[in-house]
Amino acid sequence: MAPAPPFLRVEQLHKRFGELHVLRGIDLEVARGDVVVVIGPSGSGKSSLLKCLNRLEEPSAGRIFLDGEEVTGAGVDLPRLRRRMGMVFQHLNLFPHMSALENVMEGPRTVLGLSRREAEHGARALLDRVSLADKADARPVELSGGQQQRVAIARALAMEPAVMLFDEVTSALDPELVGEVLSVMKQLADDGMTMLVVTHEMSFGRRVADRVVMMDQGVIIEQGPPERIFMRAEHERTRRFLQQLAWDGD
């Protein structure tokens, strides 16, 4: 039996900002249900890669396919694309004047056209999924950073995406709050969500990733199963990067 085609495929992706060439011919394939963790030093192009995938940034060259459909080029329905690729950022974008419940309801009501009753039912289920059912009426200012990130994850899930993109979602959190967000992300992975995760949380990559991708200076320098990348990296730059993070294999 022939292997299934990749659910997400990136071919020779380039991104330039004027003279700055931040992505230099990225080729990447992600199978349906896989968790791919992207690591690398600051400035290596990790965030630009995620933003190009759902065209928050326009690729300078290359092609991107989701479930066999090309999402690059003219004429693509960008709102539909972004519904299919949910994204959660390092910096929160919750509506401060809305409760947690209203934040999660907003997209299904305004974009998907659900009734208030339908949207509320789904939003409450998602808040329960991220262990925030008791915070439905709280506004962002009343929530911790970790709770706010969990609301942001629930809000992205409310659009029923095919892929979830996470861009350093724990890097701005106090250390004691990181675990609660990573726990939600692990549960999503266990439930079969296709995920691309840019993170410096190496223990998460070790325990949850199907594949780890190392980027440096706009290129993928190596990729493979987490146990190989973290314990037997082939590229000197990867080994040096992990040593700088004091990765100890735990």
Coordinates of C-alpha atoms in Angstrom, one line a residue:
M1 CA 0.0 0.0 0.0
A2 CA 1.3 3.4 -1.0
P3 CA 2.0 5.8 1.9
A4 CA -0.6 8.5 2.5
P5 CA 0.3 11.9 1.0
P6 CA 1.5 14.5 3.5
F7 CA -1.3 16.5 5.0
L8 CA 0.8 19.7 4.9
R9 CA 3.6 20.1 2.4
V10 CA 6.0 23.0 1.9
E11 CA 8.1 23.3 -1.2
Q12 CA 11.1 25.6 -1.5
L13 CA 9.5 28.3 0.7
H14 CA 11.4 31.7 0.7
K15 CA 10.6 34.8 2.6
R16 CA 12.4 38.1 2.2
F17 CA 12.0 41.4 4.0
G18 CA 13.9 43.7 1.7
E19 CA 17.6 42.7 1.9
L20 CA 16.9 40.2 4.7
H21 CA 16.4 36.7 3.5
V22 CA 14.7 35.0 6.5
L23 CA 13.5 31.7 4.8
R24 CA 15.9 30.2 2.3
G25 CA 14.1 27.3 0.5
I26 CA 12.2 25.4 3.2
D27 CA 11.0 21.9 2.3
L28 CA 8.7 20.3 4.9
E29 CA 6.1 17.6 5.1
V30 CA 3.7 16.9 8.0
A31 CA 1.5 13.9 8.1
R32 CA -2.1 14.1 9.4
G33 CA -2.1 13.8 13.2
D34 CA 1.6 14.4 13.6
V35 CA 3.2 16.8 16.0
V36 CA 6.2 18.6 14.6
V37 CA 8.2 20.7 17.0
V38 CA 10.4 23.4 15.4
I39 CA 13.5 24.5 17.4
G40 CA 16.4 26.8 16.7
P41 CA 18.0 30.1 17.8
S42 CA 16.2 33.4 17.7
G43 CA 16.2 34.8 14.2
S44 CA 16.4 31.4 12.5
G45 CA 13.0 32.0 10.7
K46 CA 10.8 29.8 12.9
S47 CA 8.0 32.3 13.4
S48 CA 8.2 33.5 9.8
L49 CA 7.6 29.9 8.7
L50 CA 4.4 29.6 10.7
K51 CA 3.1 33.0 9.5
C52 CA 3.8 32.1 5.9
L53 CA 1.9 28.8 6.3
N54 CA -1.4 30.6 6.9
R55 CA -0.3 33.7 4.9
L56 CA -0.2 36.1 7.7
E57 CA 3.1 36.8 6.0
E58 CA 3.2 36.5 2.2
P59 CA 5.8 34.0 1.0
S60 CA 8.3 35.5 -1.5
A61 CA 8.5 32.2 -3.4
G62 CA 7.6 28.6 -3.0
R63 CA 4.4 26.6 -2.6
I64 CA 2.3 25.3 0.3
F65 CA -0.3 22.6 0.2
L66 CA -2.9 21.7 2.8
D67 CA -4.6 18.3 2.3
G68 CA -3.7 18.4 -1.4
E69 CA -5.0 22.0 -1.9
E70 CA -2.5 24.7 -2.8
V71 CA -2.8 27.6 -0.4
T72 CA -0.3 29.9 -2.1
G73 CA -0.9 32.2 -5.0
A74 CA -3.7 34.4 -6.1
G75 CA -7.3 33.7 -5.6
V76 CA -7.0 31.7 -2.3
D77 CA -9.8 32.2 0.2
L78 CA -7.6 33.6 3.0
P79 CA -10.4 33.6 5.7
R80 CA -11.1 30.0 4.9
L81 CA -7.4 29.1 5.0
R82 CA -7.0 30.8 8.4
R83 CA -10.0 28.9 9.8
R84 CA -8.3 25.7 8.7
M85 CA -4.9 26.7 10.3
G86 CA -5.5 27.9 13.8
M87 CA -2.7 29.9 15.3
V88 CA -1.8 30.8 18.8
F89 CA 0.9 33.5 19.4
Q90 CA 3.3 34.3 22.2
H91 CA 1.5 37.7 22.6
L92 CA -2.1 37.4 23.6
N93 CA -4.7 38.9 21.3
L94 CA -7.8 38.3 23.5
F95 CA -10.5 41.0 23.4
P96 CA -10.1 42.7 26.8
H97 CA -13.7 43.9 27.0
M98 CA -15.1 40.4 26.5
S99 CA -15.3 37.5 28.9
A100 CA -13.5 34.2 28.3
L101 CA -16.7 32.7 27.0
E102 CA -17.4 35.7 24.7
N103 CA -13.8 35.5 23.3
V104 CA -14.3 31.9 22.4
M105 CA -17.8 32.5 20.9
E106 CA -16.8 35.5 18.8
G107 CA -15.3 33.6 15.8
P108 CA -18.1 31.0 15.5
R109 CA -20.7 33.7 15.6
T110 CA -19.2 36.3 13.3
V111 CA -17.3 34.0 10.9
L112 CA -19.1 30.7 10.9
G113 CA -22.5 32.2 11.4
L114 CA -23.6 30.1 14.3
S115 CA -26.4 31.2 16.5
R116 CA -25.6 32.5 19.9
R117 CA -27.0 29.3 21.5
E118 CA -24.8 27.1 19.2
A119 CA -21.7 29.2 19.7
E120 CA -22.2 29.3 23.5
H121 CA -22.7 25.6 23.7
G122 CA -19.5 25.0 21.8
A123 CA -17.5 27.6 23.7
R124 CA -18.4 26.2 27.0
A125 CA -17.4 22.7 25.9
L126 CA -14.0 24.1 24.7
L127 CA -13.4 26.0 28.0
D128 CA -14.1 22.8 29.8
R129 CA -11.6 21.1 27.5
V130 CA -8.9 23.5 28.6
S131 CA -9.9 23.2 32.3
L132 CA -11.4 26.7 32.4
A133 CA -15.2 26.0 32.7
D134 CA -15.2 27.9 36.0
K135 CA -13.7 31.0 34.3
A136 CA -16.3 31.5 31.6
D137 CA -17.4 34.9 32.9
A138 CA -13.9 36.2 33.7
R139 CA -12.4 38.9 31.6
P140 CA -8.7 38.6 30.5
V141 CA -7.5 41.0 33.1
E142 CA -8.9 38.7 35.8
L143 CA -7.0 35.7 34.4
S144 CA -3.4 34.6 34.8
G145 CA -1.1 34.5 31.8
G146 CA -1.5 30.7 31.6
Q147 CA -5.3 30.9 31.8
Q148 CA -5.3 33.6 29.1
Q149 CA -3.2 31.4 26.8
R150 CA -5.6 28.5 27.4
V151 CA -8.5 30.8 26.4
A152 CA -6.6 31.7 23.2
I153 CA -6.2 28.0 22.4
A154 CA -9.9 27.4 23.0
R155 CA -10.7 30.4 20.7
A156 CA -8.5 28.9 17.9
L157 CA -10.1 25.5 18.4
A158 CA -13.6 27.0 18.1
M159 CA -13.0 27.5 14.4
E160 CA -12.5 23.7 14.0
P161 CA -9.1 24.0 12.4
A162 CA -7.4 21.1 10.5
V163 CA -3.9 22.2 11.8
M164 CA -2.9 24.1 14.9
L165 CA 0.2 26.4 14.8
F166 CA 1.8 27.4 18.1
D167 CA 4.4 30.2 18.1
E168 CA 6.3 30.3 21.4
V169 CA 3.1 30.3 23.4
T170 CA 4.8 29.8 26.7
S171 CA 7.8 32.1 26.4
A172 CA 6.1 35.1 28.0
L173 CA 4.7 33.1 31.0
D174 CA 6.1 32.7 34.5
P175 CA 7.7 29.3 34.8
E176 CA 5.0 28.0 37.2
L177 CA 2.3 28.7 34.5
V178 CA 4.1 27.0 31.6
G179 CA 3.0 23.5 32.6
E180 CA -0.7 24.1 32.5
V181 CA -0.5 25.4 28.9
L182 CA 1.8 22.5 27.7
S183 CA -0.6 20.1 29.3
V184 CA -3.4 21.3 27.2
M185 CA -1.2 21.1 24.1
K186 CA -0.2 17.5 25.0
Q187 CA -3.9 16.6 25.3
L188 CA -4.5 18.0 21.8
A189 CA -1.7 15.9 20.5
D190 CA -3.1 12.8 22.2
D191 CA -6.5 13.6 20.6
G192 CA -4.9 13.5 17.1
M193 CA -4.6 17.2 16.3
T194 CA -2.0 18.0 13.6
M195 CA 0.3 20.5 15.2
L196 CA 3.4 22.6 14.4
V197 CA 4.9 24.0 17.5
V198 CA 7.7 26.5 17.7
T199 CA 9.1 26.3 21.3
H200 CA 12.1 26.4 23.5
E201 CA 10.5 23.8 25.8
M202 CA 12.7 20.9 24.9
S203 CA 11.1 18.5 27.4
F204 CA 7.8 19.1 25.6
G205 CA 9.5 18.3 22.2
R206 CA 11.0 15.1 23.7
R207 CA 7.8 13.8 25.1
V208 CA 5.2 14.9 22.6
A209 CA 6.8 15.4 19.2
D210 CA 6.7 12.9 16.4
R211 CA 9.5 14.8 14.7
V212 CA 11.8 17.7 15.7
V213 CA 13.0 20.2 13.1
M214 CA 16.1 22.2 13.7
M215 CA 16.3 25.6 11.9
D216 CA 19.2 28.0 11.7
Q217 CA 19.7 31.0 9.5
G218 CA 16.5 30.4 7.5
V219 CA 17.1 26.7 6.6
I220 CA 16.3 23.3 8.1
I221 CA 19.6 21.9 9.0
E222 CA 18.3 18.6 10.3
Q223 CA 15.2 16.8 11.4
G224 CA 14.2 13.5 12.9
P225 CA 12.6 11.7 15.8
P226 CA 13.0 13.5 19.1
E227 CA 15.2 10.8 20.7
R228 CA 17.8 11.2 17.9
I229 CA 17.7 15.0 17.7
F230 CA 18.0 15.4 21.4
M231 CA 20.4 12.6 22.2
R232 CA 22.4 12.0 19.0
A233 CA 22.1 15.1 16.8
E234 CA 24.2 14.9 13.7
H235 CA 24.8 18.6 13.1
E236 CA 27.2 20.5 15.3
R237 CA 25.0 23.5 15.3
T238 CA 22.1 21.5 16.7
R239 CA 24.4 20.0 19.4
R240 CA 25.7 23.5 20.3
F241 CA 22.1 25.0 20.5
L242 CA 20.9 22.2 22.8
Q243 CA 24.0 22.6 25.0
Q244 CA 23.3 26.4 25.3
L245 CA 19.8 25.5 26.6
A246 CA 21.3 23.2 29.1
W247 CA 19.4 20.3 27.6
D248 CA 20.2 17.3 29.9
G249 CA 17.9 14.6 28.4
D250 CA 15.3 14.7 31.2

